[in-house]
Structure formats: structure tokens, C-alpha cells
Amino acid sequence: MEKIYLRTGYTDMRKQLDGLVDIIQYSFRLDPYSNSLFLFCGKRADRIKAVHYKGDGFCLFYKRYENGRLKWPRTGEEARQIFHQQLRWLLEGLNPEQPKAVRKRAPQKPGNSL
């Protein structure tokens, strides 16, 4: 997967694949056929749906947590790109915006000083 997007806010978890693809395509103006993973979460934050296109069709993944809740960003309704590490944190019940995480940065060019 090249990119991972999550929809902030709440998603009606009764929506099936076609409804989620419509959100991706028309609300967020993203390409649902790209090599990306799109994540959605409902109000209870105990279940997650993911949509991914695999070249010959869409895959819809669904996970319900039996114990605990997701730390889902609830501000606004936007498609926010996250990194693989943030996805792992999210699925483990952690906040995907870890304030104390060491952030990667581009290497400096020779001759530049800090």
C-alpha cells in the first residue's frame, strides 16, 4: 500500500462498500482505485472498516474490538493521511498522534549546519 487515509469524525457503520467508496470518491475527491487503504470508524469506536482496491475488485475489512476502544481522531470530517506506524498504534488502541514519538526528518545536505 502506498498511502493510508482515515476519515476523521464519525462514519455510519451501516454503510456498505458502495457507500464507503462514494465517501472516498465524492466527499474527499480521492481515487478509491489507487493503491491506498481507507479507514472508517463509528461513534462507539469499537469497530473499524477498511476499504482497499486489489486490482480485480474491492476488499472490505471489518474488525470489532471485544474489549476496548480506538483512539480515533474526532475533529471534523476529512481524509487524513497517516503512516504505517500510526496505523499500527491506532489498531493497538493508542493515539495515532503520539506526541513523544521521534519524528523522521530528511537528511541535511553537506555544508548546512544546525
GROMACS .gro file of C-alpha atoms in nm:
model
  114
    1MET     CA    1   0.000   0.000   0.000
    2GLU     CA    2   0.128   0.340  -0.094
    3LYS     CA    3  -0.093   0.555   0.128
    4ILE     CA    4  -0.325   0.514   0.425
    5TYR     CA    5  -0.614   0.754   0.485
    6LEU     CA    6  -0.851   0.767   0.777
    7ARG     CA    7  -1.178   0.955   0.787
    8THR     CA    8  -1.185   1.170   1.096
    9GLY     CA    9  -1.510   1.213   1.282
   10TYR     CA   10  -1.788   0.955   1.275
   11THR     CA   11  -1.895   0.723   0.995
   12ASP     CA   12  -2.230   0.546   0.987
   13MET     CA   13  -2.111   0.187   1.020
   14ARG     CA   14  -2.424   0.061   0.848
   15LYS     CA   15  -2.270   0.182   0.522
   16GLN     CA   16  -2.154  -0.098   0.300
   17LEU     CA   17  -1.879  -0.099   0.040
   18ASP     CA   18  -2.053   0.119  -0.220
   19GLY     CA   19  -2.140   0.387   0.038
   20LEU     CA   20  -1.781   0.398   0.166
   21VAL     CA   21  -1.642   0.417  -0.189
   22ASP     CA   22  -1.878   0.711  -0.253
   23ILE     CA   23  -1.734   0.892   0.051
   24ILE     CA   24  -1.380   0.832  -0.078
   25GLN     CA   25  -1.459   0.945  -0.430
   26TYR     CA   26  -1.710   1.226  -0.389
   27SER     CA   27  -1.663   1.368  -0.039
   28PHE     CA   28  -1.283   1.357  -0.029
   29ARG     CA   29  -1.206   1.365  -0.402
   30LEU     CA   30  -0.963   1.073  -0.369
   31ASP     CA   31  -0.921   0.781  -0.607
   32PRO     CA   32  -1.068   0.465  -0.449
   33TYR     CA   33  -0.886   0.259  -0.716
   34SER     CA   34  -0.544   0.378  -0.604
   35ASN     CA   35  -0.311   0.154  -0.408
   36SER     CA   36  -0.437   0.304  -0.081
   37LEU     CA   37  -0.613   0.188   0.233
   38PHE     CA   38  -0.913   0.390   0.355
   39LEU     CA   39  -1.024   0.359   0.720
   40PHE     CA   40  -1.361   0.441   0.880
   41CYS     CA   41  -1.485   0.432   1.240
   42GLY     CA   42  -1.828   0.470   1.401
   43LYS     CA   43  -1.943   0.658   1.713
   44ARG     CA   44  -1.876   0.375   1.958
   45ALA     CA   45  -1.513   0.349   1.840
   46ASP     CA   46  -1.517  -0.027   1.893
   47ARG     CA   47  -1.522  -0.123   1.525
   48ILE     CA   48  -1.336  -0.024   1.215
   49LYS     CA   49  -1.392  -0.073   0.842
   50ALA     CA   50  -1.119  -0.056   0.581
   51VAL     CA   51  -1.150  -0.039   0.202
   52HIS     CA   52  -0.873  -0.139  -0.038
   53TYR     CA   53  -0.874  -0.199  -0.413
   54LYS     CA   54  -0.676  -0.509  -0.518
   55GLY     CA   55  -0.667  -0.475  -0.899
   56ASP     CA   56  -0.962  -0.702  -0.968
   57GLY     CA   57  -1.204  -0.579  -0.702
   58PHE     CA   58  -1.254  -0.407  -0.370
   59CYS     CA   59  -1.179  -0.565  -0.033
   60LEU     CA   60  -1.383  -0.459   0.269
   61PHE     CA   61  -1.225  -0.540   0.603
   62TYR     CA   62  -1.417  -0.519   0.928
   63LYS     CA   63  -1.287  -0.554   1.281
   64ARG     CA   64  -1.485  -0.534   1.606
   65TYR     CA   65  -1.292  -0.495   1.929
   66GLU     CA   66  -1.432  -0.708   2.210
   67ASN     CA   67  -1.253  -0.514   2.482
   68GLY     CA   68  -1.153  -0.151   2.445
   69ARG     CA   69  -1.196   0.135   2.206
   70LEU     CA   70  -0.999   0.302   1.929
   71LYS     CA   71  -0.839   0.643   1.982
   72TRP     CA   72  -0.995   0.783   1.667
   73PRO     CA   73  -0.947   1.150   1.569
   74ARG     CA   74  -1.294   1.306   1.603
   75THR     CA   75  -1.238   1.662   1.484
   76GLY     CA   76  -1.410   1.747   1.157
   77GLU     CA   77  -1.474   1.521   0.864
   78GLU     CA   78  -1.167   1.497   0.649
   79ALA     CA   79  -0.944   1.235   0.495
   80ARG     CA   80  -0.622   1.245   0.694
   81GLN     CA   81  -0.317   1.062   0.564
   82ILE     CA   82  -0.133   0.855   0.823
   83PHE     CA   83   0.181   0.643   0.813
   84HIS     CA   84   0.213   0.267   0.867
   85GLN     CA   85   0.346   0.319   1.221
   86GLN     CA   86   0.043   0.535   1.306
   87LEU     CA   87  -0.187   0.263   1.172
   88ARG     CA   88  -0.020   0.011   1.400
   89TRP     CA   89  -0.061   0.242   1.701
   90LEU     CA   90  -0.425   0.301   1.613
   91LEU     CA   91  -0.504  -0.071   1.581
   92GLU     CA   92  -0.333  -0.134   1.917
   93GLY     CA   93  -0.563   0.119   2.087
   94LEU     CA   94  -0.308   0.400   2.103
   95ASN     CA   95  -0.339   0.757   1.982
   96PRO     CA   96  -0.204   0.772   1.623
   97GLU     CA   97  -0.064   1.120   1.701
   98GLN     CA   98   0.196   1.015   1.958
   99PRO     CA   99   0.332   1.345   2.093
  100LYS     CA  100   0.658   1.193   2.219
  101ALA     CA  101   0.736   0.982   1.912
  102VAL     CA  102   1.064   1.055   1.742
  103ARG     CA  103   0.984   1.201   1.404
  104LYS     CA  104   1.190   1.117   1.097
  105ARG     CA  105   1.335   1.404   0.901
  106ALA     CA  106   1.518   1.438   0.573
  107PRO     CA  107   1.896   1.425   0.595
  108GLN     CA  108   2.070   1.759   0.568
  109LYS     CA  109   2.285   1.842   0.273
  110PRO     CA  110   2.660   1.874   0.335
  111GLY     CA  111   2.761   2.222   0.438
  112ASN     CA  112   2.436   2.301   0.623
  113SER     CA  113   2.468   2.338   0.995
  114LEU     CA  114   2.205   2.301   1.264
   0.00000   0.00000   0.00000
